[in-house]
XYZ file of C-alpha atoms in Angstrom:
683
model
C -94.264 78.196 70.855
C -96.281 81.369 70.424
C -96.838 82.542 74.003
C -94.298 85.378 73.867
C -94.733 86.447 70.251
C -97.227 86.382 67.420
C -97.179 83.227 65.274
C -100.023 82.791 62.803
C -100.946 80.552 59.882
C -101.617 81.941 56.437
C -105.220 82.200 55.266
C -106.218 82.984 58.846
C -107.570 86.134 60.517
C -105.826 87.615 63.533
C -106.833 90.698 65.518
C -104.744 93.693 66.529
C -105.574 96.441 68.991
C -103.969 99.769 68.124
C -103.783 102.603 70.691
C -103.578 106.259 69.614
C -102.877 109.454 71.538
C -106.256 110.829 70.480
C -109.604 109.449 69.274
C -109.353 107.691 65.893
C -111.461 109.190 63.061
C -112.102 106.724 60.214
C -113.222 109.459 57.803
C -110.072 111.567 58.085
C -107.383 109.278 59.534
C -105.930 107.182 56.716
C -104.060 104.023 57.712
C -101.980 101.890 55.382
C -100.482 98.613 56.610
C -97.122 97.369 55.297
C -95.986 93.764 55.862
C -92.485 92.776 54.749
C -90.331 89.663 54.840
C -86.895 88.797 53.499
C -83.765 90.896 52.937
C -85.105 93.090 50.079
C -88.912 93.091 50.203
C -90.734 93.820 46.949
C -94.418 93.712 46.047
C -93.521 92.123 42.710
C -91.861 89.200 44.517
C -94.651 88.762 47.057
C -92.366 89.655 49.963
C -93.978 93.061 50.554
C -97.695 93.733 50.972
C -99.374 97.161 51.211
C -103.053 97.286 52.169
C -105.469 99.823 53.570
C -108.215 99.670 56.170
C -111.498 98.459 54.636
C -114.886 97.626 56.081
C -115.180 94.204 54.431
C -112.538 91.574 53.617
C -111.941 91.577 49.832
C -110.969 87.878 49.395
C -107.742 85.854 49.398
C -105.461 88.914 49.574
C -103.713 90.839 52.330
C -106.329 92.931 54.066
C -107.250 94.847 57.223
C -110.990 94.817 57.837
C -113.813 94.120 60.288
C -112.626 96.963 62.503
C -114.242 98.602 65.503
C -113.367 101.928 67.088
C -113.379 102.486 70.827
C -112.360 106.110 71.477
C -108.577 106.159 71.044
C -108.337 102.406 70.250
C -108.822 100.557 66.976
C -109.568 96.842 66.837
C -108.797 95.459 63.372
C -108.676 91.975 61.809
C -105.709 91.277 59.554
C -105.922 88.558 56.923
C -102.960 86.899 55.196
C -103.635 85.103 51.906
C -103.408 81.308 51.854
C -100.641 81.516 49.241
C -98.504 84.079 51.084
C -94.766 83.640 51.566
C -93.985 81.996 54.911
C -91.426 83.610 57.168
C -90.770 86.302 59.737
C -92.568 89.569 58.907
C -92.264 93.112 60.130
C -95.537 95.024 60.314
C -95.846 98.801 60.292
C -98.513 101.432 59.604
C -98.351 104.642 57.681
C -100.802 107.297 58.947
C -101.928 110.532 57.386
C -104.783 113.032 57.639
C -106.220 114.171 54.316
C -103.393 115.372 52.087
C -101.210 116.202 55.030
C -97.958 114.786 56.344
C -97.743 111.019 56.828
C -95.892 109.219 59.591
C -94.692 105.618 59.889
C -95.054 103.562 63.056
C -93.559 100.079 63.501
C -96.009 97.687 65.134
C -93.770 94.653 65.614
C -93.083 91.301 64.012
C -94.989 88.106 63.399
C -94.173 84.684 61.940
C -96.343 83.276 59.164
C -96.616 79.511 58.613
C -98.349 77.121 56.233
C -101.955 76.393 57.251
C -103.254 72.842 56.770
C -106.564 73.901 58.403
C -107.302 76.287 55.512
C -109.070 74.858 52.454
C -107.276 77.487 50.336
C -103.785 76.384 51.372
C -101.858 73.853 49.263
C -101.177 71.807 52.415
C -104.846 71.564 53.430
C -105.607 68.285 55.224
C -109.351 67.891 55.825
C -109.274 65.720 58.952
C -108.877 66.802 62.573
C -107.569 63.355 63.545
C -104.878 63.527 60.860
C -103.988 67.101 61.786
C -103.554 66.110 65.429
C -101.199 63.326 64.349
C -99.223 64.953 61.531
C -98.991 68.565 62.768
C -99.674 68.730 66.513
C -98.138 65.457 67.756
C -94.616 66.225 68.970
C -93.494 62.637 69.501
C -93.765 59.402 67.597
C -91.924 56.301 66.431
C -89.332 55.371 63.853
C -89.509 51.762 62.642
C -86.195 49.966 62.301
C -84.670 46.511 62.130
C -85.604 43.834 59.619
C -88.863 43.002 57.885
C -89.428 40.061 60.243
C -88.051 41.841 63.336
C -89.494 45.357 63.198
C -88.681 47.537 66.202
C -90.505 50.754 67.162
C -88.062 53.431 68.284
C -89.578 56.335 70.242
C -88.576 59.771 68.949
C -89.034 63.260 70.373
C -89.884 65.583 67.458
C -90.291 68.615 69.736
C -91.471 70.979 66.990
C -93.131 73.300 69.521
C -90.081 73.825 71.722
C -89.477 77.567 72.094
C -86.483 78.041 69.781
C -87.203 75.389 67.144
C -89.214 77.678 64.861
C -86.303 80.127 64.675
C -83.919 77.282 63.869
C -86.236 76.101 61.076
C -86.022 79.486 59.355
C -82.286 79.574 60.055
C -82.079 76.338 58.059
C -83.861 77.985 55.118
C -81.575 81.014 55.378
C -78.403 78.916 55.216
C -79.441 77.029 52.080
C -77.464 77.455 48.878
C -80.584 78.878 47.211
C -80.766 81.691 49.781
C -77.036 82.375 49.719
C -77.021 82.631 45.912
C -80.142 84.797 45.579
C -81.814 85.747 48.873
C -84.668 87.754 47.360
C -85.627 85.066 44.865
C -85.390 82.323 47.489
C -87.678 84.174 49.912
C -90.183 84.908 47.158
C -90.528 81.164 46.469
C -91.310 80.288 50.074
C -95.016 80.475 49.302
C -94.581 77.197 47.378
C -94.587 74.087 49.587
C -92.906 72.008 46.841
C -89.996 74.458 46.783
C -89.700 74.640 50.580
C -89.719 70.841 50.875
C -86.889 70.497 48.380
C -84.822 73.122 50.188
C -85.320 71.405 53.554
C -84.560 67.975 52.041
C -81.200 69.323 50.839
C -80.432 71.153 54.099
C -81.021 68.287 56.542
C -77.894 66.617 55.129
C -74.616 68.490 54.719
C -73.227 67.010 51.502
C -73.560 70.278 49.551
C -73.879 72.916 52.232
C -73.764 73.701 55.933
C -76.706 71.415 56.532
C -77.879 70.030 59.836
C -76.416 66.519 59.904
C -73.291 64.791 58.673
C -73.910 61.228 57.577
C -71.714 58.360 58.725
C -72.287 54.796 57.555
C -68.974 53.502 58.824
C -68.459 52.192 62.314
C -66.281 54.880 63.896
C -68.353 57.550 65.633
C -65.621 58.724 68.011
C -65.721 62.276 66.591
C -69.415 62.688 67.382
C -72.520 60.783 68.482
C -73.536 57.407 67.095
C -76.783 57.706 65.101
C -78.221 55.061 67.432
C -77.792 57.300 70.475
C -80.116 60.136 69.478
C -83.485 60.284 71.250
C -84.971 63.178 69.322
C -84.560 66.149 67.001
C -84.374 69.005 69.497
C -80.822 68.354 70.727
C -79.601 67.995 67.128
C -81.207 71.213 65.901
C -80.054 73.204 68.930
C -76.482 71.968 68.560
C -76.456 72.864 64.851
C -77.698 76.395 65.569
C -75.485 76.984 68.621
C -72.365 76.093 66.628
C -73.156 78.502 63.817
C -74.414 75.932 61.355
C -71.670 73.335 61.709
C -73.114 69.920 60.744
C -73.931 67.698 63.710
C -72.126 64.356 63.822
C -73.673 61.864 63.030
C -76.829 60.857 61.226
C -78.205 57.949 59.263
C -81.512 57.644 57.430
C -83.839 57.524 60.455
C -82.136 60.541 62.033
C -82.303 62.564 58.789
C -85.992 61.722 58.321
C -86.989 62.349 61.948
C -85.292 65.766 61.973
C -86.983 66.691 58.688
C -90.315 65.664 60.221
C -89.706 68.132 63.060
C -88.881 70.965 60.655
C -91.815 70.370 58.296
C -94.400 69.982 61.102
C -93.051 73.161 62.677
C -93.477 75.036 59.369
C -97.038 73.746 59.118
C -96.743 70.920 56.571
C -98.427 67.607 57.548
C -95.540 65.140 57.714
C -94.919 61.568 58.759
C -91.898 59.259 58.956
C -91.998 56.143 56.777
C -89.771 53.024 56.895
C -89.197 50.756 53.890
C -87.743 47.337 54.728
C -85.214 45.955 52.234
C -84.936 49.219 50.366
C -83.090 49.316 47.044
C -80.532 51.927 46.082
C -80.574 51.425 42.317
C -77.868 53.837 41.178
C -77.885 52.844 37.489
C -81.689 52.880 37.213
C -82.031 49.434 35.601
C -84.493 48.180 38.259
C -82.193 45.273 39.145
C -80.005 44.878 42.229
C -77.321 42.194 41.873
C -75.992 40.360 44.931
C -73.044 37.948 44.802
C -72.033 34.911 46.886
C -69.038 32.629 46.524
C -68.968 28.838 46.855
C -68.425 29.167 50.598
C -71.766 31.030 50.952
C -70.006 34.305 51.719
C -71.757 37.464 50.572
C -69.242 39.412 48.510
C -68.792 43.190 48.307
C -70.760 44.744 45.462
C -68.495 46.517 43.005
C -71.357 48.760 41.852
C -73.056 51.490 43.874
C -76.242 49.418 43.923
C -77.201 48.133 47.359
C -80.112 46.918 49.437
C -80.499 48.680 52.782
C -81.846 46.484 55.587
C -84.333 49.312 55.994
C -84.495 52.885 54.812
C -86.451 55.774 56.321
C -87.890 58.800 54.524
C -90.706 61.318 54.939
C -94.104 61.822 53.417
C -95.496 65.362 53.254
C -99.114 66.141 52.384
C -99.724 68.725 49.653
C -101.474 69.657 46.442
C -99.240 69.190 43.390
C -100.209 71.987 41.024
C -97.073 71.208 38.991
C -98.396 67.718 38.106
C -101.424 66.494 36.148
C -104.623 65.971 38.198
C -104.732 62.954 40.494
C -101.330 63.136 42.188
C -102.114 65.248 45.250
C -101.790 63.891 48.780
C -98.762 62.156 50.268
C -95.414 62.921 48.623
C -92.076 61.216 49.346
C -89.261 63.497 50.577
C -85.932 61.892 51.427
C -83.216 63.991 53.121
C -80.708 61.113 53.288
C -77.972 61.915 50.736
C -78.116 59.021 48.273
C -77.970 60.781 44.908
C -78.275 64.282 43.509
C -81.424 65.934 42.187
C -80.954 69.113 40.122
C -77.348 69.151 41.307
C -78.003 68.841 45.069
C -78.331 65.902 47.420
C -82.074 65.943 47.948
C -85.003 63.791 46.872
C -88.637 64.551 46.133
C -91.377 65.421 46.424
C -92.413 62.285 44.517
C -96.133 61.505 44.467
C -96.927 58.221 46.226
C -99.788 57.735 43.746
C -97.366 58.208 40.828
C -95.046 55.595 42.341
C -97.893 53.086 42.644
C -98.991 53.665 39.042
C -95.464 53.589 37.589
C -95.705 57.182 36.330
C -91.979 57.625 36.797
C -91.762 60.567 34.373
C -93.430 62.855 36.930
C -91.321 65.195 39.106
C -89.420 64.860 41.361
C -87.077 61.830 41.535
C -89.931 59.368 41.041
C -87.768 56.755 39.202
C -85.382 56.584 42.161
C -88.155 56.123 44.731
C -89.985 53.658 42.463
C -86.850 51.482 42.364
C -86.486 51.687 46.164
C -89.740 49.766 46.584
C -89.959 47.781 43.330
C -86.530 46.738 42.029
C -85.900 43.043 41.406
C -83.091 41.258 43.227
C -80.875 38.825 41.323
C -78.547 36.655 43.425
C -75.517 35.203 41.658
C -72.941 32.518 42.428
C -69.568 34.144 41.770
C -66.321 32.333 41.063
C -63.197 32.518 38.906
C -63.723 36.229 38.476
C -67.211 36.074 37.014
C -70.874 35.389 37.745
C -71.395 31.689 37.092
C -74.948 30.810 38.062
C -78.221 32.454 39.075
C -79.144 31.354 42.581
C -82.369 33.363 42.841
C -84.396 36.009 41.027
C -86.633 37.694 43.597
C -89.381 39.982 42.334
C -90.882 40.615 45.772
C -87.935 40.777 48.194
C -87.521 44.566 47.932
C -89.985 47.089 49.343
C -91.520 45.140 52.229
C -93.585 46.167 55.258
C -93.576 49.883 54.399
C -94.528 51.304 57.785
C -95.541 54.433 59.648
C -97.124 55.218 63.008
C -100.870 54.629 63.108
C -103.006 57.731 63.610
C -103.973 58.205 67.257
C -102.205 55.020 68.338
C -98.795 53.643 69.265
C -99.318 50.804 66.781
C -97.526 50.381 63.453
C -99.471 50.827 60.206
C -98.475 48.887 57.079
C -98.899 51.246 54.102
C -97.242 49.044 51.437
C -100.485 49.028 49.421
C -100.163 52.804 48.990
C -96.908 52.274 47.087
C -97.641 49.202 44.982
C -100.206 46.627 44.004
C -99.958 43.157 45.627
C -96.691 41.448 44.701
C -97.085 39.121 41.739
C -100.536 40.437 40.819
C -101.268 41.283 37.159
C -101.525 44.971 38.128
C -98.134 44.948 39.843
C -96.316 43.284 36.925
C -98.092 45.545 34.420
C -97.004 48.668 36.317
C -93.475 47.250 36.590
C -93.244 46.752 32.823
C -94.622 50.257 32.213
C -92.110 51.827 34.594
C -89.194 49.828 33.157
C -90.076 50.933 29.612
C -90.065 54.566 30.732
C -86.830 54.209 32.714
C -84.869 52.042 30.269
C -86.358 53.172 26.964
C -88.281 51.029 24.429
C -85.157 49.412 22.995
C -83.884 48.206 26.362
C -87.155 47.807 28.193
C -86.711 45.072 30.795
C -84.282 43.080 28.639
C -82.448 41.925 31.808
C -85.722 40.512 33.095
C -86.628 38.833 29.810
C -83.232 37.150 29.704
C -83.646 35.934 33.273
C -87.256 34.866 32.958
C -86.569 33.066 29.684
C -84.497 30.497 31.534
C -86.026 29.279 34.780
C -83.613 26.404 35.319
C -82.539 27.893 38.631
C -86.103 27.398 39.898
C -86.179 23.664 39.080
C -84.402 22.319 42.140
C -84.369 18.786 43.568
C -84.744 19.899 47.183
C -86.353 22.550 49.334
C -84.125 24.163 51.964
C -85.231 26.382 54.838
C -83.553 27.762 57.952
C -85.577 28.150 61.156
C -84.749 29.542 64.580
C -85.043 26.865 67.233
C -85.430 29.501 69.983
C -85.745 33.255 70.326
C -82.472 34.990 69.448
C -80.968 37.176 72.172
C -77.701 39.007 72.036
C -75.302 37.459 74.548
C -76.554 33.881 74.058
C -75.726 31.065 71.675
C -77.964 30.946 68.605
C -79.646 27.680 67.684
C -81.037 27.128 64.193
C -82.359 24.170 62.246
C -81.853 23.410 58.575
C -84.985 21.819 57.127
C -84.281 19.884 53.900
C -86.888 18.057 51.811
C -86.359 16.078 48.585
C -88.811 17.026 45.815
C -89.165 16.026 42.166
C -87.171 17.853 39.475
C -86.694 17.372 35.734
C -83.126 16.055 35.897
C -83.584 13.387 38.601
C -87.327 13.097 39.294
C -87.175 10.498 42.091
C -83.557 9.450 42.497
C -81.647 9.998 45.751
C -79.418 13.077 45.835
C -76.356 14.104 47.797
C -75.953 17.654 49.059
C -72.925 19.491 50.380
C -74.180 22.573 52.203
C -71.644 25.230 53.126
C -72.844 27.725 55.746
C -71.453 31.162 56.453
C -72.513 33.737 59.063
C -71.803 37.441 58.588
C -72.761 40.629 60.382
C -75.050 42.670 58.138
C -74.299 46.324 57.544
C -77.219 48.753 57.565
C -76.124 50.224 54.233
C -76.140 46.808 52.555
C -73.374 44.229 52.351
C -71.749 42.350 55.188
C -68.608 42.038 57.296
C -66.051 39.255 57.036
C -67.342 35.765 57.928
C -67.493 35.046 61.652
C -68.559 31.380 61.515
C -68.525 28.587 58.928
C -69.769 25.019 58.827
C -70.213 22.342 56.171
C -73.033 19.774 56.281
C -73.381 16.730 53.989
C -76.819 15.244 53.464
C -78.239 12.246 51.552
C -81.890 12.686 50.589
C -84.235 10.052 49.209
C -87.332 11.170 47.334
C -89.928 12.547 49.752
C -87.499 12.427 52.670
C -87.257 15.340 55.133
C -84.284 16.040 57.378
C -83.721 18.579 60.157
C -80.123 19.420 60.976
C -79.190 21.581 64.003
C -76.763 24.482 63.666
C -75.227 26.093 66.746
C -73.630 29.543 66.572
C -71.774 30.173 69.867
C -71.871 33.659 71.353
C -68.067 33.650 71.453
C -68.061 33.551 67.652
C -70.170 36.671 67.180
C -70.097 38.603 70.469
C -67.588 41.307 69.498
C -67.966 41.076 65.721
C -71.409 42.552 65.060
C -72.353 46.082 64.113
C -74.228 48.210 66.625
C -77.512 47.096 65.056
C -76.895 43.423 65.963
C -78.117 41.941 62.669
C -76.810 38.615 61.364
C -77.199 36.812 58.045
C -76.864 33.035 57.897
C -76.219 31.943 54.302
C -76.070 28.417 52.962
C -75.144 27.214 49.469
C -75.943 23.574 48.732
C -74.198 21.897 45.817
C -76.058 18.958 44.282
C -73.417 16.282 43.580
C -75.458 14.666 40.802
C -75.909 17.858 38.725
C -73.229 20.269 39.924
C -75.979 22.875 40.369
C -76.278 25.073 43.455
C -79.104 26.156 45.760
C -79.257 29.081 48.186
C -80.834 29.316 51.625
C -80.807 32.520 53.714
C -81.878 33.576 57.199
C -81.544 37.063 58.676
C -81.579 37.321 62.463
C -82.076 40.445 64.571
C -80.759 40.061 68.113
C -82.948 41.510 70.850
C -81.272 43.850 73.357
C -82.330 43.819 77.030
C -85.673 45.498 77.735
C -86.319 48.605 79.819
C -89.243 48.893 82.183
C -90.599 52.419 82.789
C -93.345 53.242 85.258
C -94.722 56.684 86.091
C -97.069 57.957 88.795
C -100.748 57.588 87.956
C -101.330 61.346 87.913
C -99.197 63.969 86.204
C -99.805 67.710 86.531
C -97.932 70.738 85.213
C -95.394 71.957 87.772
C -95.877 69.085 90.226
C -93.465 66.235 90.913
C -94.005 63.193 88.692
C -92.343 60.054 90.009
C -90.637 57.876 87.378
C -89.187 54.406 88.054
C -86.831 52.857 85.460
C -85.675 49.236 85.682
C -83.112 47.399 83.539
C -82.096 43.787 84.139
C -78.981 42.498 82.407
C -80.090 39.029 81.334
C -76.995 38.607 79.163
C -73.889 36.580 79.915
C -71.624 39.630 79.635
C -71.416 42.859 81.620
C -72.703 46.127 80.185
C -69.928 48.666 80.776
C -69.967 52.477 80.822
C -73.748 52.658 80.890
C -75.192 56.127 80.246
C -78.884 57.027 80.541
C -80.465 59.894 78.591
C -84.052 61.039 79.196
C -85.966 63.295 76.835
C -89.563 64.329 76.278
C -91.075 67.588 75.076
C -93.393 69.064 77.696
C -91.885 66.838 80.396
C -88.208 67.852 80.359
C -86.499 71.034 79.207
C -83.788 69.571 76.988
C -82.296 66.322 78.268
C -81.363 64.610 81.524
C -78.173 62.526 81.345
C -76.754 60.223 84.038
C -73.700 57.951 84.079
C -74.647 54.577 85.552
C -71.370 52.624 85.523
C -71.249 48.865 84.856
C -74.221 46.486 85.011
C -73.047 42.946 85.727
C -74.731 39.840 84.258
C -77.883 38.928 86.160
C -77.959 42.232 88.023
C -80.745 44.828 87.937
C -80.451 48.578 87.728
C -83.213 50.637 89.353
C -83.494 54.401 88.933
C -86.030 56.587 90.732
C -86.376 60.268 89.827
C -88.900 63.102 89.795
C -89.844 65.130 86.733
C -91.752 68.409 86.761
C -93.927 68.557 83.618
C -93.921 71.852 81.723
C -96.886 71.485 79.344
C -100.309 69.890 79.602
C -101.643 67.251 77.219
C -100.422 63.885 75.911
C -96.664 63.487 76.347
C -94.067 60.781 75.846
C -90.992 60.108 77.966
C -88.135 58.592 75.953
C -85.368 56.709 77.753
C -82.104 55.521 76.216
C -79.474 53.484 78.021
C -76.320 52.888 76.000
C -73.229 50.905 76.870
C -70.018 49.827 75.176
C -71.613 46.479 74.347
C -75.161 47.528 73.383
C -75.830 51.054 72.088
C -79.595 50.976 71.809
C -81.535 49.922 74.896
C -84.612 52.115 74.450
C -87.987 52.473 76.069
C -90.825 54.946 76.363
C -93.832 55.776 78.518
C -96.912 57.684 77.376
C -98.017 60.201 80.010
C -101.048 62.492 80.052
C -100.280 65.740 81.871
C -103.145 67.684 83.431
C -103.125 71.476 83.460
C -101.910 73.170 86.620
C -104.636 73.276 89.236
C -106.906 70.860 87.351
C -109.001 68.801 89.731
């Protein structure tokens, strides 16, 4: 991104060559350099620096030193301090001879970024492998789906595309902080904590003219479905081209992936993290309540509390000088607008270490993030206008399989242990009690949990119920499950036979938590003798669910069994993620900058329904300038689509081609191909 202009990192030397119309005389020619950024530069605010030519660099301050003179040319090394304000600078020199007249000469502009290679910078990351991954890698994966059906989505970050750096600073300059007080805002851009909070607020548009407008409904006709984005570049360019009008539409993975692009571009090591079954605990009581009726239907939650199937945020690497020692390193930043922080919809930075240790009093928004990965789930049977019975109290169902891309690999890395101790361990429960005391106060500390744990009757059940898939689930085919029931001893009827009436309900799960109206019901009656095991088949025809799912194709099968002898109820759940058809992508063995690279894409429709209005979008920084989009028409059941095309790579190095084929029936048929591009003329 710096081929046509000067882009440097703070705390780093860079060399200038100055040409004069006569030989330069160090003894009599006095040069003063002036570097300025922001709308009203001032030395007091750190947005204006004045420094003279010296023979040796004086330390971590603006300086011009280590110079050599060659007749009418001057070679000089400029140094920017590792705590300088980031931004676009103008550089000029003021020249004078002795006490005589001085003249000012503009030299040009340069852009100054954070520098994770510098040990003096607050974003210093002392590992080349990590720097390659979290700064230099311009593609990656976002992990989506369900904790048992995790899908890797390729994403084009594209932080080194030519115009992205300008758009990143445009984002900072459209923030409410800048609009209210431009000089103060610019002066605080030396602080990575401040910059992260500004970007977190600006990626969403709830308070301002931010980059993305969220949409968690199901009507995307006024924009683009969040599932149909391949990368950040198209989103950022559209936002800038339309004068800062929010791009429609985003959900959590889009918000987080775009923020990753912006932060890596600015020089902050950043990664995208997915949390499966993520709590949104609006009232801060560390409990999420879910309700079912007698017919096993999940009911709408009247409170704002919810459990996302998955939620995606960012981690940025930094020193936290505003916190006590020990909380440096990865910090959670979440640009998805869930709740306000200091009056704006932003979240973080919250220290991952503080979250693990339950130090929820530490800034910023640590209680909210702690609840996202640690809240307890209480499932209630609801009837006659009130909660009647506890069906389950789950202490480990929230905050599962916390995932990010593995360094130097396409594999997924489970980083749950960074956020919490093993579920159920003494350390985990101890931290939970500590956090709940701080969040609820000593008088209320975990009283909901003590009430629940004091009565464990709901755990003393006369049978064990489980739902299993009898075959791999695929969208477009009937789903076959098996109910496994086993009679076990309980206090009320230790060995007597029992009769069960199990009511099943199937609903499409919404990404934001909750479910659609029931799309299938069935009632099963079982008689179980002590020690007896029964398997009962359940068939869900495609016709029942085909046009009733959300675009994410996620189903919940719920069963509530009533024990005739006691009147008590039991709950059994199974979430199913339906696999879309798979893309096959093959590229020529050798790729070279500027030379044709053959790509072959194959898609077979193995479903029982046609895929109509198919559209293919290709993207990949260094391989394609922007996007390639083709309309493909209708793909009939059993038919195969084959596409052959040539790409002409633009940049050398490791690259990734992302391919999306969307249709009316399935929005997210995605694939990728890693490609290493050789430099032009390389043998």
